[in-house]
JSON list of C-alpha atoms in Angstrom, two decimals:
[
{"chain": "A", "resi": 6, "resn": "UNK", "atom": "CA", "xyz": [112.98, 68.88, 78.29]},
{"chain": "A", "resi": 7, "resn": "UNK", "atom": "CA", "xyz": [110.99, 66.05, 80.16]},
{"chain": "A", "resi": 8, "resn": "UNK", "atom": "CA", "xyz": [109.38, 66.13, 83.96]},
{"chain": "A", "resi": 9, "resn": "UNK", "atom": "CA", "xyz": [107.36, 63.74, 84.99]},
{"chain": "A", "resi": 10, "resn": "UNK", "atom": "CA", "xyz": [105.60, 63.08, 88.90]},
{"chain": "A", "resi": 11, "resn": "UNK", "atom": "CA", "xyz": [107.90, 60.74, 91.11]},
{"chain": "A", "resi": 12, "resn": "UNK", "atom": "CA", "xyz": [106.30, 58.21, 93.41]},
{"chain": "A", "resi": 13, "resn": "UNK", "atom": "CA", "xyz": [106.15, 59.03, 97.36]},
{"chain": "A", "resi": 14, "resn": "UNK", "atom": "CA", "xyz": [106.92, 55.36, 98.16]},
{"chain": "A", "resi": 15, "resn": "UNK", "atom": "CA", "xyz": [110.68, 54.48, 98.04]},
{"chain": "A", "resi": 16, "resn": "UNK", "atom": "CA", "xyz": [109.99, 51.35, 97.23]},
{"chain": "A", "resi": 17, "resn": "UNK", "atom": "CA", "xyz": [108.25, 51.63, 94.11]},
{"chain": "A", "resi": 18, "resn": "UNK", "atom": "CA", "xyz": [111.10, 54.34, 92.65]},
{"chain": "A", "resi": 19, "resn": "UNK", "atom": "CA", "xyz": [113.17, 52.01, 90.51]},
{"chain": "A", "resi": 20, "resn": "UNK", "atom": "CA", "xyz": [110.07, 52.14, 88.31]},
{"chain": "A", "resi": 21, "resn": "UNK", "atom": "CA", "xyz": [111.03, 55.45, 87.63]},
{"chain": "A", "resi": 22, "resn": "UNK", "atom": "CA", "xyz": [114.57, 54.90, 87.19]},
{"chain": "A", "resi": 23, "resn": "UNK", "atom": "CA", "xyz": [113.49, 52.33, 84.41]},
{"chain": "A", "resi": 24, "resn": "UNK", "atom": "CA", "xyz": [111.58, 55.01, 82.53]},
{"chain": "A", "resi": 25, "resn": "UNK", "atom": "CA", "xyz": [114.08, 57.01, 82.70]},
{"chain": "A", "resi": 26, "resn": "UNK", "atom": "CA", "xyz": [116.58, 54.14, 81.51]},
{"chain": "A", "resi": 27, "resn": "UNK", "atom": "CA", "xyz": [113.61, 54.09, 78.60]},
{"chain": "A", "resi": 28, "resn": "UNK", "atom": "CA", "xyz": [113.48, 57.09, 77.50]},
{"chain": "A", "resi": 29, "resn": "UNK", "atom": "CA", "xyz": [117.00, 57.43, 77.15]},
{"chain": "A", "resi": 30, "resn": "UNK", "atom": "CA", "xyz": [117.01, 55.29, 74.38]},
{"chain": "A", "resi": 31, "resn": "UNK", "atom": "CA", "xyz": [118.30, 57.78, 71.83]},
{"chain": "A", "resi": 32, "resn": "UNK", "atom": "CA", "xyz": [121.39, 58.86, 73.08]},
{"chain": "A", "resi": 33, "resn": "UNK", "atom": "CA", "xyz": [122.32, 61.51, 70.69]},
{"chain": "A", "resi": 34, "resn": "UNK", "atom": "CA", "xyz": [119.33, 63.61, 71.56]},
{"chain": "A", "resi": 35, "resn": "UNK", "atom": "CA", "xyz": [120.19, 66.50, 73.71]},
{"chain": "A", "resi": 36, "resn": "UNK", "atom": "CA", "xyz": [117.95, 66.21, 76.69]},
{"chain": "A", "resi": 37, "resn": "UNK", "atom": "CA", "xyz": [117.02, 67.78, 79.96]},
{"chain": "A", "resi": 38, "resn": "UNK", "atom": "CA", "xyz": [114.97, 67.04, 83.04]},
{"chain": "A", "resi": 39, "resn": "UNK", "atom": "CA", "xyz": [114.19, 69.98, 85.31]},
{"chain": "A", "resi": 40, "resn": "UNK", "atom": "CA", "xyz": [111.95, 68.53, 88.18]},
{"chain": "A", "resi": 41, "resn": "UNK", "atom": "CA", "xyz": [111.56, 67.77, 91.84]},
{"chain": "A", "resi": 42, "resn": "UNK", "atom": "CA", "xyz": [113.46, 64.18, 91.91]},
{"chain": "A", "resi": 43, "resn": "UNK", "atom": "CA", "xyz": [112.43, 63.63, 95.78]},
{"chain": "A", "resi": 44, "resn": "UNK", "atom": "CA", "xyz": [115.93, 62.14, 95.88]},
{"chain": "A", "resi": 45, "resn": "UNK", "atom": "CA", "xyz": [119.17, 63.19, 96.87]},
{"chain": "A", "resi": 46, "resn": "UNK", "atom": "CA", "xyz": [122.37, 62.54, 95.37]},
{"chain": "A", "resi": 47, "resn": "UNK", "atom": "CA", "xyz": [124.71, 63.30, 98.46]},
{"chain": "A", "resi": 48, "resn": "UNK", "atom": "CA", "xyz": [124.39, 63.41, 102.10]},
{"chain": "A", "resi": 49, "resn": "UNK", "atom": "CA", "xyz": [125.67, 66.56, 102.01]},
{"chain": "A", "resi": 50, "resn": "UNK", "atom": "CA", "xyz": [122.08, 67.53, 100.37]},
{"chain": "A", "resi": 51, "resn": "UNK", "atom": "CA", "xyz": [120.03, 66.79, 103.49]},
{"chain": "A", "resi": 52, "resn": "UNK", "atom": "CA", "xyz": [119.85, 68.47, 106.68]},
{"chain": "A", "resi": 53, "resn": "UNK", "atom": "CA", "xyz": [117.91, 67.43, 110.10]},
{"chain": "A", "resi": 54, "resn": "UNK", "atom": "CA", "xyz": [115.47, 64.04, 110.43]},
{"chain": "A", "resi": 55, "resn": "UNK", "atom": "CA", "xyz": [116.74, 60.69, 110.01]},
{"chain": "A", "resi": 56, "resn": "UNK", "atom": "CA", "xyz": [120.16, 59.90, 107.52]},
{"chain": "A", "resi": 57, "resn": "UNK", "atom": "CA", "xyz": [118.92, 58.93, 103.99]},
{"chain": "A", "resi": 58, "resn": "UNK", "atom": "CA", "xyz": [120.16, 55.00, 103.06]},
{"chain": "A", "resi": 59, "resn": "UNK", "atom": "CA", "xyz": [123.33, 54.50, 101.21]},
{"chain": "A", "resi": 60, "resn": "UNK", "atom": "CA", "xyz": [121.15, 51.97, 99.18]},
{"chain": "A", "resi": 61, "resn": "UNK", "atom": "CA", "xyz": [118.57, 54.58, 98.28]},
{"chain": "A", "resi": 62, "resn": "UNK", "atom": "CA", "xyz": [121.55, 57.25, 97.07]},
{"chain": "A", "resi": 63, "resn": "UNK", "atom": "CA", "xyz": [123.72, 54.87, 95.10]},
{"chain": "A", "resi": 64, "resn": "UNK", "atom": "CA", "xyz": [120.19, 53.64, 93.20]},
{"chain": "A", "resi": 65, "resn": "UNK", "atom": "CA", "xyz": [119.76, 57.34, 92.14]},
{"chain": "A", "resi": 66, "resn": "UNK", "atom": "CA", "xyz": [123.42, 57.81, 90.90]},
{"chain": "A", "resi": 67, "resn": "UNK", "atom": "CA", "xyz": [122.91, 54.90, 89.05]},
{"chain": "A", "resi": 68, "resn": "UNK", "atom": "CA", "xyz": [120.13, 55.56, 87.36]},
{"chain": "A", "resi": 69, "resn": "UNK", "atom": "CA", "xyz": [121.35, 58.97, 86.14]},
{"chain": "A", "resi": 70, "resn": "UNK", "atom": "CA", "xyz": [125.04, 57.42, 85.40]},
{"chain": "A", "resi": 71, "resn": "UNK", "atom": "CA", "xyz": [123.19, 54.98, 82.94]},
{"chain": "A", "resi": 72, "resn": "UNK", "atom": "CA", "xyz": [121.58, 57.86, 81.47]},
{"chain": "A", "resi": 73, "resn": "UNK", "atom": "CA", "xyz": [124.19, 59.65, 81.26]},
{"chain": "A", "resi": 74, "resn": "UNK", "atom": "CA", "xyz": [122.79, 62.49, 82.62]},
{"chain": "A", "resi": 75, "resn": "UNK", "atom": "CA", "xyz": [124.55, 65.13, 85.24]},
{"chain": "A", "resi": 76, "resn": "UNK", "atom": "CA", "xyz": [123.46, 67.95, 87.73]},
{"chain": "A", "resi": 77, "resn": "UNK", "atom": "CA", "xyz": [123.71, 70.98, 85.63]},
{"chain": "A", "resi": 78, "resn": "UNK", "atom": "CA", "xyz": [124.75, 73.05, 89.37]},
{"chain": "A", "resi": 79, "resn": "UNK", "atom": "CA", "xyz": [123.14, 76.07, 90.63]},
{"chain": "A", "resi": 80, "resn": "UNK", "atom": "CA", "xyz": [123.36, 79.27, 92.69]},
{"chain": "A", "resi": 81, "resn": "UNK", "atom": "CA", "xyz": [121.18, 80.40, 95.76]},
{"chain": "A", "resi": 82, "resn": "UNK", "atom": "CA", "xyz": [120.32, 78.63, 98.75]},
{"chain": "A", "resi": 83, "resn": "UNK", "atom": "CA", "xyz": [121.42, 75.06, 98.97]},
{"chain": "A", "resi": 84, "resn": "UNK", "atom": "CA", "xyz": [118.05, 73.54, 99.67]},
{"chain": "A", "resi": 85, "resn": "UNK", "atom": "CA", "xyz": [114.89, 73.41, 97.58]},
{"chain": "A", "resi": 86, "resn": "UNK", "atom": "CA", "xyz": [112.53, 71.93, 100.24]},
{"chain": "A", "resi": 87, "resn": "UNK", "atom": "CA", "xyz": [111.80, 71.94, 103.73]},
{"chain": "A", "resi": 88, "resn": "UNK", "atom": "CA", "xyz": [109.06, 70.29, 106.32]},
{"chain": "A", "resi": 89, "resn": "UNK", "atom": "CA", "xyz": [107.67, 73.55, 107.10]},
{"chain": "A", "resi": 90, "resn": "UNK", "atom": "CA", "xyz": [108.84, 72.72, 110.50]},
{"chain": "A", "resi": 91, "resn": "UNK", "atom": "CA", "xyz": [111.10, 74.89, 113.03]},
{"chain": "A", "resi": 92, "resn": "UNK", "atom": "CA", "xyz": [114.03, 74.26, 115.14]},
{"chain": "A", "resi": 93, "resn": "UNK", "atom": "CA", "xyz": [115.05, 70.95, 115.59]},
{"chain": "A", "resi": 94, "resn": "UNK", "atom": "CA", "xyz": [112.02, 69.40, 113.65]},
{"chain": "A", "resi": 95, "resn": "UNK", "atom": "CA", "xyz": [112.90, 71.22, 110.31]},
{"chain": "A", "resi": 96, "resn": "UNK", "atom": "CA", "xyz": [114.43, 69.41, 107.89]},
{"chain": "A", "resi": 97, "resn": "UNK", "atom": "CA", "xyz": [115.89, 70.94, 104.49]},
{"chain": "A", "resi": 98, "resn": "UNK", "atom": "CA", "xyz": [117.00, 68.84, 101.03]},
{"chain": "A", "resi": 99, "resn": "UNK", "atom": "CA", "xyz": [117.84, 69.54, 97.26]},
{"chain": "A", "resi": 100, "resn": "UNK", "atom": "CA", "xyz": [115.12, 67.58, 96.01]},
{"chain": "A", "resi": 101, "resn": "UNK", "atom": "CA", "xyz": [114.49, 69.89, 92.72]},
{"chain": "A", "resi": 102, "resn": "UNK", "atom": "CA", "xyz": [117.42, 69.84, 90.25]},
{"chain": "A", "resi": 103, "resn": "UNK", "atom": "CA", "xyz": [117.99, 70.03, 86.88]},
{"chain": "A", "resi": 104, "resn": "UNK", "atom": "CA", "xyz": [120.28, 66.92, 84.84]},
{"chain": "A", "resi": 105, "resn": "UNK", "atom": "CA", "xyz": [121.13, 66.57, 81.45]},
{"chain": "A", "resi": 106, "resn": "UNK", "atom": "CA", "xyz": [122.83, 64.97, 78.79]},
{"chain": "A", "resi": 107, "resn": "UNK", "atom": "CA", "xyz": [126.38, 65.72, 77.59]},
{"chain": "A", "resi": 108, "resn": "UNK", "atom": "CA", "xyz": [124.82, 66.86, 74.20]},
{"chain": "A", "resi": 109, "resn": "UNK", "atom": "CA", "xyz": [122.50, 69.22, 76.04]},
{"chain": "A", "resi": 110, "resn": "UNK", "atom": "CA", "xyz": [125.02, 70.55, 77.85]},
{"chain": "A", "resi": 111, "resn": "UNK", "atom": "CA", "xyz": [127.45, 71.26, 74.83]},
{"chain": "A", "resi": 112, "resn": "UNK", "atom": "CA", "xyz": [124.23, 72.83, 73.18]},
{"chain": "A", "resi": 113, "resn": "UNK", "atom": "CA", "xyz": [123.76, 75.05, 76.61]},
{"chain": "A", "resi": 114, "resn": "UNK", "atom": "CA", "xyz": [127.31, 74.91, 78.20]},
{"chain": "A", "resi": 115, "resn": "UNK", "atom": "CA", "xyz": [126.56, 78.19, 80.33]},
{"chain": "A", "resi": 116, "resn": "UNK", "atom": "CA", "xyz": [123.13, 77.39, 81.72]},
{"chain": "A", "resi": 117, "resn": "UNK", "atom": "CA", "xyz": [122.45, 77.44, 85.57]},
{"chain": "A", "resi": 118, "resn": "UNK", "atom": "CA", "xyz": [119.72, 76.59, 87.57]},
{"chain": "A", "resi": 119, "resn": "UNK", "atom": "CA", "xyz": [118.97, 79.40, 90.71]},
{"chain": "A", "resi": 120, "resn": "UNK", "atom": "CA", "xyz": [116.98, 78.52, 93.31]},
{"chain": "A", "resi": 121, "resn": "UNK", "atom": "CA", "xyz": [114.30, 80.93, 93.68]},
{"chain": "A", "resi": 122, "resn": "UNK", "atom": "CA", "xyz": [111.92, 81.81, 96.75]},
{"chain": "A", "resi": 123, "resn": "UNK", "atom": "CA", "xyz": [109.38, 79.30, 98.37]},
{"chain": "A", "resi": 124, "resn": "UNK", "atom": "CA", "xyz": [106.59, 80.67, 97.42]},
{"chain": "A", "resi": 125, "resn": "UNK", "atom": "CA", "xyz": [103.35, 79.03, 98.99]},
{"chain": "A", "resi": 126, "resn": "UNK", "atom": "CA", "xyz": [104.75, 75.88, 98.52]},
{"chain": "A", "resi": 127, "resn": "UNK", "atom": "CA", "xyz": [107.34, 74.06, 100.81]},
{"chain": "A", "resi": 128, "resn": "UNK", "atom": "CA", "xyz": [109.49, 73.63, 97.54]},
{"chain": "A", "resi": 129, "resn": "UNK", "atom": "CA", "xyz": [111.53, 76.32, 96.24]},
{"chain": "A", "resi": 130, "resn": "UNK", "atom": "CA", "xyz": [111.00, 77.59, 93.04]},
{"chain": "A", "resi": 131, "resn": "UNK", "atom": "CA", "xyz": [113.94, 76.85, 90.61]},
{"chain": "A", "resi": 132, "resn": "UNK", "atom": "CA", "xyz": [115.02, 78.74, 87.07]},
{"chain": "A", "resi": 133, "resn": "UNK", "atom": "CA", "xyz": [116.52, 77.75, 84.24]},
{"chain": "A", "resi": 134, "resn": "UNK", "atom": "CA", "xyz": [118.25, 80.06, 83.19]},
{"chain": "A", "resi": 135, "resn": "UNK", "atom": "CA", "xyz": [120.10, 79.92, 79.40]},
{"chain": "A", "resi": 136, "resn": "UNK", "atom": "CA", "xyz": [118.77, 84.03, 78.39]},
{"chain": "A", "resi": 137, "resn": "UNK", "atom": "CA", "xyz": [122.84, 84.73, 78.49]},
{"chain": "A", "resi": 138, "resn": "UNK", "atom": "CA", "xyz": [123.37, 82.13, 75.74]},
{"chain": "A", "resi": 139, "resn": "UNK", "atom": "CA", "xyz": [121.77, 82.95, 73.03]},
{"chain": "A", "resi": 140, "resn": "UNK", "atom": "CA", "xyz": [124.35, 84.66, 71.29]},
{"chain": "A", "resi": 141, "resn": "UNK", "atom": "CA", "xyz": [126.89, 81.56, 71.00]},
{"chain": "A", "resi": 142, "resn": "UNK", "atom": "CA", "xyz": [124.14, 78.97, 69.36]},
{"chain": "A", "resi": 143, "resn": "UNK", "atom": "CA", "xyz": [125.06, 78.37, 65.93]},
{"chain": "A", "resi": 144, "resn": "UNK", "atom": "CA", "xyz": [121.80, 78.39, 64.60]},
{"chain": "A", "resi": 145, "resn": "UNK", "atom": "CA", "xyz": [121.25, 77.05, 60.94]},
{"chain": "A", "resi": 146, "resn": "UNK", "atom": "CA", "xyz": [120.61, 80.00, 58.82]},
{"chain": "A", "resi": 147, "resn": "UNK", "atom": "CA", "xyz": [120.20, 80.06, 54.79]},
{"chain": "A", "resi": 148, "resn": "UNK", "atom": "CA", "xyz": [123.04, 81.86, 52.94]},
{"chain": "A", "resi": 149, "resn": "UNK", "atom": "CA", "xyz": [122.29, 85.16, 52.61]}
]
């Protein structure tokens, strides 16, 4: 499990999409990132201010896609942040998400993120959640 700060200035991003090509250099490792991207993968993600650059999107999906890594999904609200503004001013995105590898997912097929409360903070807080899975990992245990 990684997480590391993303830059505030678009333009300087793609250095983060090249660490993350970097340290996806072992691609059998499971591997997870639970984090606030300040990115969003749809448009769909983003409601209110001005519409997010198609440019700016497919970079993102790109990045991950080389990775290999994929939203693991989530339940609760649909938004993890907003401007802490009201009415027509407020906007509301899905900047905090969790990806992962394919091996991290076989390792944790039924995890989910939930999307908890914002809780003095204009980001929601988000939970991983893999407590129900513990039963089904195969872990490597001496005859007995």
């Amino acid at each position: 499990m990684t997480g590391f700060y993303r830059h505030l200035e678009t333009s300087q991003r793609h250095h983060e999409w090249s660490l993350i090509r970097w340290i996806r250099v072992m691609p059998n490792l499971p591997w997870a990132s639970a984090e606030d991207f300040i990115e969003i993968l749809y448009e769909s993600e983003k409601v209110g201010g001005l519409q997010q650059p198609r440019w700016q999107l497919d970079n993102f999906r790109m990045a991950l896609d080389e990775c290999g890594l994929q939203d693991i999904g989530f339940v609760g609200p649909p938004f993890t942040w907003y401007n802490k503004r009201k009415g027509t001013a407020m906007i509301q995105e899905r900047l905090d998400r969790c990806m992962c590898s394919f091996q991290w997912k076989n390792m944790f097929p039924e995890a989910m993120i939930s999307h908890q409360e914002f809780w003095k903070s204009d980001h929601r807080q988000i939970l991983l959640d893999t407590s129900h899975i513990h039963g089904s990992l195969n872990l490597c245990r001496r005859p007995g």
